[in-house]
Each structure stands twice: as structure tokens, then as C-alpha cells.
GROMACS .gro file of C-alpha atoms in nm:
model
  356
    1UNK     CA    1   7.635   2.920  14.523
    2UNK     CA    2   7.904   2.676  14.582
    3UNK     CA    3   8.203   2.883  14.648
    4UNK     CA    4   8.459   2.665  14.542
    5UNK     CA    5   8.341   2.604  14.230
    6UNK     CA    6   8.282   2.977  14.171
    7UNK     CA    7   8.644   3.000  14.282
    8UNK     CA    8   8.769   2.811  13.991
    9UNK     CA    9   8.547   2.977  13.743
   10UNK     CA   10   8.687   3.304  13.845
   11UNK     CA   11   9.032   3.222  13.777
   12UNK     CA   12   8.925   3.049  13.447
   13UNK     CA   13   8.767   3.353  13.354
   14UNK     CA   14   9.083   3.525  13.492
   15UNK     CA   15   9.324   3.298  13.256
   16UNK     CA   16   9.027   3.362  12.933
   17UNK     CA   17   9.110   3.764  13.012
   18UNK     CA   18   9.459   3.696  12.910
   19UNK     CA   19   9.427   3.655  12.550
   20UNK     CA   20   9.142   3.897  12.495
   21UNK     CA   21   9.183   4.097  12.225
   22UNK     CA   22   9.386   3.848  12.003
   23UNK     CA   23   9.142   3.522  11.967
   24UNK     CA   24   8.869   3.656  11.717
   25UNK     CA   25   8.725   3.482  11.512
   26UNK     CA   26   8.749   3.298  11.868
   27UNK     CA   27   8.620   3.359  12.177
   28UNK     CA   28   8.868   3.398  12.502
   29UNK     CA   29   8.864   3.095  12.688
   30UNK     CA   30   9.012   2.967  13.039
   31UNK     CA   31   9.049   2.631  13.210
   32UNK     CA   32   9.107   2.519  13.496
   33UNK     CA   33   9.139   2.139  13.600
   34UNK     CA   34   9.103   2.036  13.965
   35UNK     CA   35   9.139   1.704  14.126
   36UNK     CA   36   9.088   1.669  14.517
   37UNK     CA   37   9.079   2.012  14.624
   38UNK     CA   38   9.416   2.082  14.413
   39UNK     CA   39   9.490   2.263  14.068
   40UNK     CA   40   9.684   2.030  13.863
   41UNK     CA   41   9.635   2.180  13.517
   42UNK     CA   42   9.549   2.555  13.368
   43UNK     CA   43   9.527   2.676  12.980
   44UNK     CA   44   9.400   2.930  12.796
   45UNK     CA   45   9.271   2.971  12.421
   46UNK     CA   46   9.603   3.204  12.303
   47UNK     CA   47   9.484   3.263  11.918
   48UNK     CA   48   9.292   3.116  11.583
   49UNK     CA   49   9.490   2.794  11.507
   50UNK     CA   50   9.645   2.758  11.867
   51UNK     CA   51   9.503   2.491  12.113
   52UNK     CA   52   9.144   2.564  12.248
   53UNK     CA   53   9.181   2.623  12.653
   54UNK     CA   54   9.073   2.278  12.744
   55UNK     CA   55   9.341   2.133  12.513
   56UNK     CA   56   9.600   2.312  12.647
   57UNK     CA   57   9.494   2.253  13.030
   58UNK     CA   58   9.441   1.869  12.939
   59UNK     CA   59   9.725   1.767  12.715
   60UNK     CA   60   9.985   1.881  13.051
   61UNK     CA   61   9.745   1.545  13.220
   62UNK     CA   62   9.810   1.196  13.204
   63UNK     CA   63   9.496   1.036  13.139
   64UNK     CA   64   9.511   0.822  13.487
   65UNK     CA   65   9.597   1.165  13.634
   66UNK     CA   66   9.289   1.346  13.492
   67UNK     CA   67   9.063   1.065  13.500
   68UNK     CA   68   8.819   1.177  13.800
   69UNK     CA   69   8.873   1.552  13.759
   70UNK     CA   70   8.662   1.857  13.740
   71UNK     CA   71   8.702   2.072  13.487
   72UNK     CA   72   8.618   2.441  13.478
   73UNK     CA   73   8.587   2.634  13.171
   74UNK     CA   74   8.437   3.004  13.109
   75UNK     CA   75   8.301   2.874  12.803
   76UNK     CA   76   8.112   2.580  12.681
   77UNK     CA   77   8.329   2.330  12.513
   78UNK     CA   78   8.328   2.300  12.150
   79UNK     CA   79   8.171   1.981  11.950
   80UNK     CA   80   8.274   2.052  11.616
   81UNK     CA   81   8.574   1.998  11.436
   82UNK     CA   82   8.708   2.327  11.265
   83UNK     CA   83   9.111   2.380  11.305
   84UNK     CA   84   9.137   2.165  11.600
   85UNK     CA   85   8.935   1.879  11.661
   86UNK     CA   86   8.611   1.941  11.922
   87UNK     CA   87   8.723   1.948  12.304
   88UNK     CA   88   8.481   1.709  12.397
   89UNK     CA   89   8.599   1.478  12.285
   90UNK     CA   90   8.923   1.514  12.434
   91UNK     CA   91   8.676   1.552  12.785
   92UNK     CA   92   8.565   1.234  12.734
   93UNK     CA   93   8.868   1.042  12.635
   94UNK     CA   94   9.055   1.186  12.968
   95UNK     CA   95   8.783   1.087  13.182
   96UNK     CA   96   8.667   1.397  13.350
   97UNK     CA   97   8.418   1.317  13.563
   98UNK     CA   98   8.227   1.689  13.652
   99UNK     CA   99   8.249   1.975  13.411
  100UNK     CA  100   8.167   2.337  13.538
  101UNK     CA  101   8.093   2.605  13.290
  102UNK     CA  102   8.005   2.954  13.308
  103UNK     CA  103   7.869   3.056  12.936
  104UNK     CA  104   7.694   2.875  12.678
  105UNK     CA  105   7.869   2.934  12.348
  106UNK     CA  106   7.610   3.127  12.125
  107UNK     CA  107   7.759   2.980  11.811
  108UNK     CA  108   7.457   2.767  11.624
  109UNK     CA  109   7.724   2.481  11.593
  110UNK     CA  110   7.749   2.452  11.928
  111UNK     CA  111   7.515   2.628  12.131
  112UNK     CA  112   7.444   2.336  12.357
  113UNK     CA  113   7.525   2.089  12.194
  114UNK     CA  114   7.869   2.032  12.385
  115UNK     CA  115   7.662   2.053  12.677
  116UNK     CA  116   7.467   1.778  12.583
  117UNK     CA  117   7.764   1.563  12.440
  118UNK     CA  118   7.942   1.536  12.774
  119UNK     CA  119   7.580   1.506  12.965
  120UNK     CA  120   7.535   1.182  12.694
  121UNK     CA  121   7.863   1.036  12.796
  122UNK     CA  122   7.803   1.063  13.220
  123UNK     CA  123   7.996   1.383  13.252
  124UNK     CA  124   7.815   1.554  13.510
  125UNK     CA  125   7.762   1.934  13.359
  126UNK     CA  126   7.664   2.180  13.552
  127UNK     CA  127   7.648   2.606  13.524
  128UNK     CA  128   7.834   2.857  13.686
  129UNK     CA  129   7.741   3.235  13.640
  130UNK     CA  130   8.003   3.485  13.737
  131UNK     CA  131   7.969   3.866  13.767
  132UNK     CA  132   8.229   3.916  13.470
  133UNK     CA  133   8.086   3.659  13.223
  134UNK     CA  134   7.863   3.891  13.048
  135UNK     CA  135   8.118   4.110  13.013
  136UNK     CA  136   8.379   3.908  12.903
  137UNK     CA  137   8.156   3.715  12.622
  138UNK     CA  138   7.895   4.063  12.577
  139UNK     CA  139   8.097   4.171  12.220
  140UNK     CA  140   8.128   3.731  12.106
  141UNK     CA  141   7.741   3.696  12.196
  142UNK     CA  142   7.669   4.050  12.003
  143UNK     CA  143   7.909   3.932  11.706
  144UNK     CA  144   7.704   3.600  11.656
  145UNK     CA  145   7.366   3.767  11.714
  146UNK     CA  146   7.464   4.014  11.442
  147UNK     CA  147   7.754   3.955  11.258
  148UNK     CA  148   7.885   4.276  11.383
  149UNK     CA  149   8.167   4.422  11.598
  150UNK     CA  150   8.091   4.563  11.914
  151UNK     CA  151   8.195   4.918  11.877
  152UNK     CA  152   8.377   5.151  12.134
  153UNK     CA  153   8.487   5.507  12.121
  154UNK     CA  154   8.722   5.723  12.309
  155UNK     CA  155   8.775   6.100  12.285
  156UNK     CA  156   9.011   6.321  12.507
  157UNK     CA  157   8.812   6.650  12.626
  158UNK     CA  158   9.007   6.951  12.731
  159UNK     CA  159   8.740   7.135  13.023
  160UNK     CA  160   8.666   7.401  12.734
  161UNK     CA  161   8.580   7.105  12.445
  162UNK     CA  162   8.936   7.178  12.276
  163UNK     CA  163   9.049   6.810  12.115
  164UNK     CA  164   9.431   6.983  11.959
  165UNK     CA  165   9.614   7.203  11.947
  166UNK     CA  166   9.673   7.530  11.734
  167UNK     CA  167   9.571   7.428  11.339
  168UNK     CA  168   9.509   7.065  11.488
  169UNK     CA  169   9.871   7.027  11.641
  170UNK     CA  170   9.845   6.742  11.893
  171UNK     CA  171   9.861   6.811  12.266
  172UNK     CA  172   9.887   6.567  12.578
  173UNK     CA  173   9.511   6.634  12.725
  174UNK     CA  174   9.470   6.353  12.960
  175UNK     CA  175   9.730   6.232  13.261
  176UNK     CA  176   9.936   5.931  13.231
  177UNK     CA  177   9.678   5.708  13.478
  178UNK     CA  178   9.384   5.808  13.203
  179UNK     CA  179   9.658   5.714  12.902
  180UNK     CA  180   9.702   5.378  13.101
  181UNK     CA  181   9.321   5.281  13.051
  182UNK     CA  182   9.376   5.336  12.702
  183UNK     CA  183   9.630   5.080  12.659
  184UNK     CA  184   9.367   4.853  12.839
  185UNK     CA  185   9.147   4.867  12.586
  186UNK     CA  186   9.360   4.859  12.245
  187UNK     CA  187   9.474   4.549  12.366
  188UNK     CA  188   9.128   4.408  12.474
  189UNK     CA  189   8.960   4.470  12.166
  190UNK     CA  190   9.012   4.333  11.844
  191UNK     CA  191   9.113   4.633  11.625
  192UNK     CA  192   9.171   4.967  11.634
  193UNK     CA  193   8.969   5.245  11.408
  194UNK     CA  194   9.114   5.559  11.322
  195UNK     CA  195   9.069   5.819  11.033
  196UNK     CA  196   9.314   5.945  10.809
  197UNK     CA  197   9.294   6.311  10.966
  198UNK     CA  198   9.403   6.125  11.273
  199UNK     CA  199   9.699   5.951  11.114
  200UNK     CA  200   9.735   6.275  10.908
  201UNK     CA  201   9.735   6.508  11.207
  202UNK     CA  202   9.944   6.269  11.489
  203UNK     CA  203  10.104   5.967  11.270
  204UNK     CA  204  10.030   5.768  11.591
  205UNK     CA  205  10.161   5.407  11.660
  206UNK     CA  206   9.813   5.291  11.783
  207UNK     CA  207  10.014   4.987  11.947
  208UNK     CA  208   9.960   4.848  12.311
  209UNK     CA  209  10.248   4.948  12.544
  210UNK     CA  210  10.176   4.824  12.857
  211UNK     CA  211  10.418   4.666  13.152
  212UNK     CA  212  10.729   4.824  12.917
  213UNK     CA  213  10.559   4.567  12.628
  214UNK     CA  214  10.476   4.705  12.315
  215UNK     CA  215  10.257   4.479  12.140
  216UNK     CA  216  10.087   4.535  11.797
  217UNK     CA  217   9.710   4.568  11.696
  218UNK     CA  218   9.498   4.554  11.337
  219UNK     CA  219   9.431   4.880  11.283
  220UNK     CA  220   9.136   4.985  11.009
  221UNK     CA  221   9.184   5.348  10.869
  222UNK     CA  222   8.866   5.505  10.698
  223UNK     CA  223   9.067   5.686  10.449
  224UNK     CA  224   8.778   5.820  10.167
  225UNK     CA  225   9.039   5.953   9.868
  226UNK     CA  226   9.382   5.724  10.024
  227UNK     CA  227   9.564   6.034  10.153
  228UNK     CA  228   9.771   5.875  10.435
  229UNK     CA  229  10.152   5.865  10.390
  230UNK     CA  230  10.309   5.543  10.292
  231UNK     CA  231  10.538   5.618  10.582
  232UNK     CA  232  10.340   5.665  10.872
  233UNK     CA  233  10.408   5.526  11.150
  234UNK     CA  234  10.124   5.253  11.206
  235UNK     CA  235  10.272   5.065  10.853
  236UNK     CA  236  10.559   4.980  11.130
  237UNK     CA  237  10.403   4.915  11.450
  238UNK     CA  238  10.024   4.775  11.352
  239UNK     CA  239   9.954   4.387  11.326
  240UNK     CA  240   9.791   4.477  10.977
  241UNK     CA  241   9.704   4.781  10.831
  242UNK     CA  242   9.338   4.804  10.682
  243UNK     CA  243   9.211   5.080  10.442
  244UNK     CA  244   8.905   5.150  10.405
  245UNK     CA  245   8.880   5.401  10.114
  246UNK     CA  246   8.575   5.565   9.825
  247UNK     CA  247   8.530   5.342   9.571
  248UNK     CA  248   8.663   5.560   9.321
  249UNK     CA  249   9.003   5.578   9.456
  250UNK     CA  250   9.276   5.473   9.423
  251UNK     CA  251   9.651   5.486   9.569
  252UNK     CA  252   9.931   5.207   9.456
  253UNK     CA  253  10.226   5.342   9.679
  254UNK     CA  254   9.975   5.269   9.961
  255UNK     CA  255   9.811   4.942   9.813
  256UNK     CA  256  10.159   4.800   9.857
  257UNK     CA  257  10.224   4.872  10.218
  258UNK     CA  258   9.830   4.803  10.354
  259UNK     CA  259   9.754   4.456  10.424
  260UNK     CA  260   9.381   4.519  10.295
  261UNK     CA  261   9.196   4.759  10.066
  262UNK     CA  262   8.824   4.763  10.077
  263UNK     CA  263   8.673   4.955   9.855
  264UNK     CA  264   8.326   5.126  10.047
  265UNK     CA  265   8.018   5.278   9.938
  266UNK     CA  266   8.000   5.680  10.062
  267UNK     CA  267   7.736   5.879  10.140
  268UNK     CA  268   7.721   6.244  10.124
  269UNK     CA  269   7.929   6.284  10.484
  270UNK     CA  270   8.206   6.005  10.380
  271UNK     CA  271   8.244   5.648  10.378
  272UNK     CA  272   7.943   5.474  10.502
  273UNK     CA  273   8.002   5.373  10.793
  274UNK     CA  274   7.736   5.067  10.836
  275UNK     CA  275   7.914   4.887  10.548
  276UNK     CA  276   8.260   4.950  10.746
  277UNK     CA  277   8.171   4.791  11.025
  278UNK     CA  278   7.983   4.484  10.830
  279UNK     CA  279   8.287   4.423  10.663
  280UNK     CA  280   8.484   4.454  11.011
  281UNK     CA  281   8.217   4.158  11.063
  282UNK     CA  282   8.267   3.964  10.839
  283UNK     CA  283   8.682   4.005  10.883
  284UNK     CA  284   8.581   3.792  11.227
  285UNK     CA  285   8.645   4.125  11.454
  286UNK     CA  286   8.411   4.092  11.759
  287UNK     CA  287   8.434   4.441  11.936
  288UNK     CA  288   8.624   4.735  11.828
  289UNK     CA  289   8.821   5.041  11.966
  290UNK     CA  290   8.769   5.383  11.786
  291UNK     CA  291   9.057   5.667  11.832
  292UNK     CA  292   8.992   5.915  11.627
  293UNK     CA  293   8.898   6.339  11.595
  294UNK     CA  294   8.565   6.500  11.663
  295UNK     CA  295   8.417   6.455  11.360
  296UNK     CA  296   8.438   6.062  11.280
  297UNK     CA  297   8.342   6.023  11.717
  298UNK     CA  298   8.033   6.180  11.633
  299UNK     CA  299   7.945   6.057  11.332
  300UNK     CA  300   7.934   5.712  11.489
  301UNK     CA  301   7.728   5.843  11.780
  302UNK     CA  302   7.488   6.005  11.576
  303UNK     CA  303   7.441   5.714  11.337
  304UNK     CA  304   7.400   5.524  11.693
  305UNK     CA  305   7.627   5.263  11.612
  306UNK     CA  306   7.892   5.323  11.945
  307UNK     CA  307   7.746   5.037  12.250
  308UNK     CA  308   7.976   5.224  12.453
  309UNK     CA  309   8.189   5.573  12.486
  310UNK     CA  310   8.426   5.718  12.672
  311UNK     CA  311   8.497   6.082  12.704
  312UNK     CA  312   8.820   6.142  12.857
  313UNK     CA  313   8.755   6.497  13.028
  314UNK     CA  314   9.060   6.727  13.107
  315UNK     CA  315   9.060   7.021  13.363
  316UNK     CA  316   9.273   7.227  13.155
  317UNK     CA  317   9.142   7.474  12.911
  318UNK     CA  318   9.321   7.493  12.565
  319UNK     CA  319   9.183   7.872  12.479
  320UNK     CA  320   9.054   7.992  12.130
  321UNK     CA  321   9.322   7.914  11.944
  322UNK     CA  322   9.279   7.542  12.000
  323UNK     CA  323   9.106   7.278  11.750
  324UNK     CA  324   8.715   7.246  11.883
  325UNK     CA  325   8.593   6.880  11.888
  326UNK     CA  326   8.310   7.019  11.700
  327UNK     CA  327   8.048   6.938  11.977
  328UNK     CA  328   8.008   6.945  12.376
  329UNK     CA  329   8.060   6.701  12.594
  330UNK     CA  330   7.713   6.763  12.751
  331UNK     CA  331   7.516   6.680  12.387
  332UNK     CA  332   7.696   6.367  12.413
  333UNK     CA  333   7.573   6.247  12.737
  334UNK     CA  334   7.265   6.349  12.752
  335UNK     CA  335   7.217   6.101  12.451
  336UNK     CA  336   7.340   5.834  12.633
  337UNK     CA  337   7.118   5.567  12.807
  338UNK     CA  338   7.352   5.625  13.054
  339UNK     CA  339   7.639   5.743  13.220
  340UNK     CA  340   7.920   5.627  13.476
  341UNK     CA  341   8.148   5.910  13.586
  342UNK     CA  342   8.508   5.811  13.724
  343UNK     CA  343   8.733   6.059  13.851
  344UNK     CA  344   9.097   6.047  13.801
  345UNK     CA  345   9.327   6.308  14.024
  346UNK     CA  346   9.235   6.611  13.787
  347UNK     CA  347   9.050   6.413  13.508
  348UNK     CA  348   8.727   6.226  13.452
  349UNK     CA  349   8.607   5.958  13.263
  350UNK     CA  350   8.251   5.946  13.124
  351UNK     CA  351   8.139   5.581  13.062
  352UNK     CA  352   7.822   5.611  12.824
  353UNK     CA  353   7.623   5.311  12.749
  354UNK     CA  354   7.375   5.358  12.409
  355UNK     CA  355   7.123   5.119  12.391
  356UNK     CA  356   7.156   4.867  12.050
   0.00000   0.00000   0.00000
């Protein structure tokens, strides 16, 4: 493998990492633009309606200065005109002569197809796996495949199974260095899903705060009969609020602060949660991060819709008194395909991968 090249693609996959988490319907993309052993341009993809990563790296270029360039991108570039016009063109016009890319885009539009644009024009084209590309494009490829999100889902363990506190009363299970992870992955994924016993029980902010940032998320709330307070706290610090309540319901103090209502079918245990996450789909959300009690963790487990979960695992025992997660932590992994266990000074995580 030529190691410059996978060089670049590393830190173009390193720039695409940036805006994770806030492109959907997008992918995450990274460029990089080299000319004679030098970077002279970078961009990323930063949102829907913002300049695709080649754009951005490009448009910094005069064309005399980019003519004769290589160009590495983590994803193939577009060939269709939707809210920006198709990067391959753009390619073309600047006069890049190699293009290295590390994914083909698995949308039908264009699976390819930019490939074979640049290849028609004399740009020589040629692929790059990395050892993160999977990853990074795993919950876009699924999303295409399927039209659904790519589902995660935390819970925080105490050693005896305890989730709360006393009649539910939240408690500080994990340290700060397990907190910290969380962060990571609100503000990878798309949107956060919670219930309303969660919101209820905590009235969390379910924002990102990382680096002293705090940065906001969508977050989705299955809320069956619309019980939530019109003042919690996620009407101030989420992106968009989502509700996902019974049909039958209904709640105008709390249609006027959501950003959405969607009314969804319910089956004997709640809202069903299938038709959540197809309309979490079609929204354009490509992977999402559950937070929420015992009950709503394991009814997505045992409906097998979770690719992955993460059990946070305290050393601490809460005693009797404490709110039960309703389940062990051992039932749990022994239905996983499998497990990755990562120890934390006096906590573990438990990575669980379920087969789709």
C-alpha cells in the first residue's frame, strides 16, 4: 500500500470525523488536495446546504494552482446536482489530475457513477481502504441499505444492577472519564433518544459538552400519553425537540414548544418502536444514540433492533433501596454476538455488537 497516499486519506478521513454527527441526510466527508509532496488545500462537508468537502478544499485553489493535483477524498465524489451542484464537475474544471478515494458512496445516484465520470474525463481514480472507513461510513451504508438509523444504546450499571436512586432519584454511577465517552457519542450520532420517564425522572440537557463547548443535538422523546413538562430542560438546550407520542393523544402546551409531533402506532408494551425508528429514517437520521431507563434499553434489545450497546458498569453497589434496571447485565451479554470489555480506573465498559 502506498503510504503516502494512505497518509492523506487518513487525514481526510480525520477532517470527515469533524462534522460527524451534524451532516445527515449527508454523509461526513474530508479532502485533502496535494500538489508535489505539499498540502495546499483541506475541507470538510460541515452540514446539509453547506459546501460538499471537495468544494470547500477546491474553491481556496486557483485553477493554475490546482491544475496537476491529487485529490484525496474519504468519499466518492458526487455526480448529481441536489443543493449544490455535483463535485465532479468542479474536479474536472480545476484540472486534477489523480483522485484517491477511500469509499464508494452507496447512494443509487451515485454509486459509481462519479467514479466513472472523472475516469471518462482522464482523471486517474484510484481506491484507498483505510482501517476507519467502515466505521466512519458503517451507519450511511446501513441507512441507504435500509432506510433506517443505525441504533446505539447506553446504560449506566451500578455492580449490583441499580440504574437510580431511591424512588428513581438520579445518582452519578459512572466516573467523569466514562461521562467523557458519552459526550463522544451524542455528538457523533445524529440524534439522541430518550423516554419521557427519563426526562420525567432527570430533566436532562442531553447536549454535547465537550472541550468547555456545549453544543446542541435533535433529541426524539417516545412520550406514549405527552406527559413531559413544557419546561424541561431539553426545550432549551436540544437542536429540535421530537415527540413521539399514542395516536390518541394529545397535548397543545407541548405541541407548541416541540419542533415535531408524530403520531405512532402502539402495541400492547408502548409505542412501537419499528415505526419510530422508520420515521427516524425517513427524517434523514443515519445512526442514533439511545439514553434512556431500563425498561425502553431493553425493549430495544429484545426487539433486536440495537447494532451496538454499551453497558457502563460501576463498582459501587446502590443497596435495596435503589431503582433496579429491571434486568442483569449478564442476560444482556450473553445475547450479544459479542462483547469488548474496556476497563476504566474502577469502571468498565461492555461494547456489545448484535448481529442485523
Amino acid at each position: 500500500m502506498n503510504s503516502v497516499h494512505q497518509k492523506h486519506i487518513k487525514k481526510a478521513v480525520d477532517l470527515a470525523k469533524l462534522a460527524l454527527g451534524n451532516c445527515a441526510p449527508n454523509p461526513a466527508v474530508g479532502a485533502v488536495v496535494v500538489k508535489n509532496g505539499r498540502v495546499i488545500a483541506e475541507g470538510y462537508h460541515q452540514g446539509p446546504g453547506q459546501p460538499h468537502a471537495e468544494v470547500m478544499a477546491l474553491s481556496q485553489l486557483d485553477d493554475d494552482v490546482a491544475r496537476g493535483a491529487t485529490l484525496y477524498v474519504s468519499l466518492e465524489p458526487c455526480c448529481v446536482h441536489g443543493r449544490t451542484p455535483p463535485c465532479t464537475e468542479l474536479i474536472i474544471k480545476k484540472g486534477i489530475k489523480t483522485l484517491v478515494y477511500s469509499y464508494i458512496d452507496p447512494n443509487p445516484n451515485v454509486a459509481g457513477l462519479g467514479i466513472n465520470a472523472l475516469t471518462a474525463a482522464g482523471i486517474e481514480c484510484i481506491p484507498m481502504e483505510s482501517e476507519e472507513i467502515n466505521d466512519l461510513y458503517r451507519a450511511y451504508h446501513y441507512w441507504w441499505t435500509h432506510r433506517l438509523p443505525w441504533v446505539q444504546a447506553k446504560i449506566a450499571l451500578s455492580e449490583d444492577d441499580k440504574i437510580a436512586g431511591k424512588n428513581g432519584a438520579p445518582l452519578k454511577i459512572t466516573n467523569d472519564k466514562v461521562n467523557l465517552i458519552t459526550h463522544q457519542f451524542r455528538q457523533q450520532a445524529d440524534a439522541i433518544v430518550t423516554s419521557a420517564k427519563t426526562i420525567i425522572n432527570d430533566n436532562p440537557s442531553l447536549n454535547v459538552r465537550l472541550n468547555g463547548i456545549h453544543s446542541a443535538k435533535p433529541v426524539c422523546v417516545l412520550d406514549r400519553q405527552l406527559t413531559i413538562s413544557p419546561s424541561a430542560t431539553i426545550f432549551d438546550t436540544a437542536q429540535e425537540v421530537i415527540l413521539f407520542h399514542g395516536e390518541n393523544h394529545r397535548n397543545d402546551a407541548l405541541a407548541a414548544k416541540a419542533s415535531t409531533l408524530i403520531a405512532t402506532p402502539e402495541t400492547q408494551e408502548g409505542l412501537c418502536l419499528h415505526s419510530v425508528l422508520q420515521h427516524l429514517g425517513e427524517l434523514g437520521f443515519h445512526k442514533i444514540w439511545i439514553e434512556a431507563g431500563g425498561k425502553l434499553f431493553k425493549s430495544f434489545i429484545d426487539e433486536r433492533l440495537v447494532h451496538e450497546a454499551y453497558i457502563y458498569s460501576s463498582s459501587q453497589r446502590l443497596g435495596r433501596q435503589a431503582c433496579a434496571a429491571g434486568f442483569i447485565k449478564k442476560e444482556i451479554v450473553d445475547t450479544a454476538s459479542s462483547a469488548d470489555v474496556k476497563v476504566i480506573d474502577d469502571n468498565s465498559i461492555y461494547k456489545l455488537y448484535f448481529s442485523d
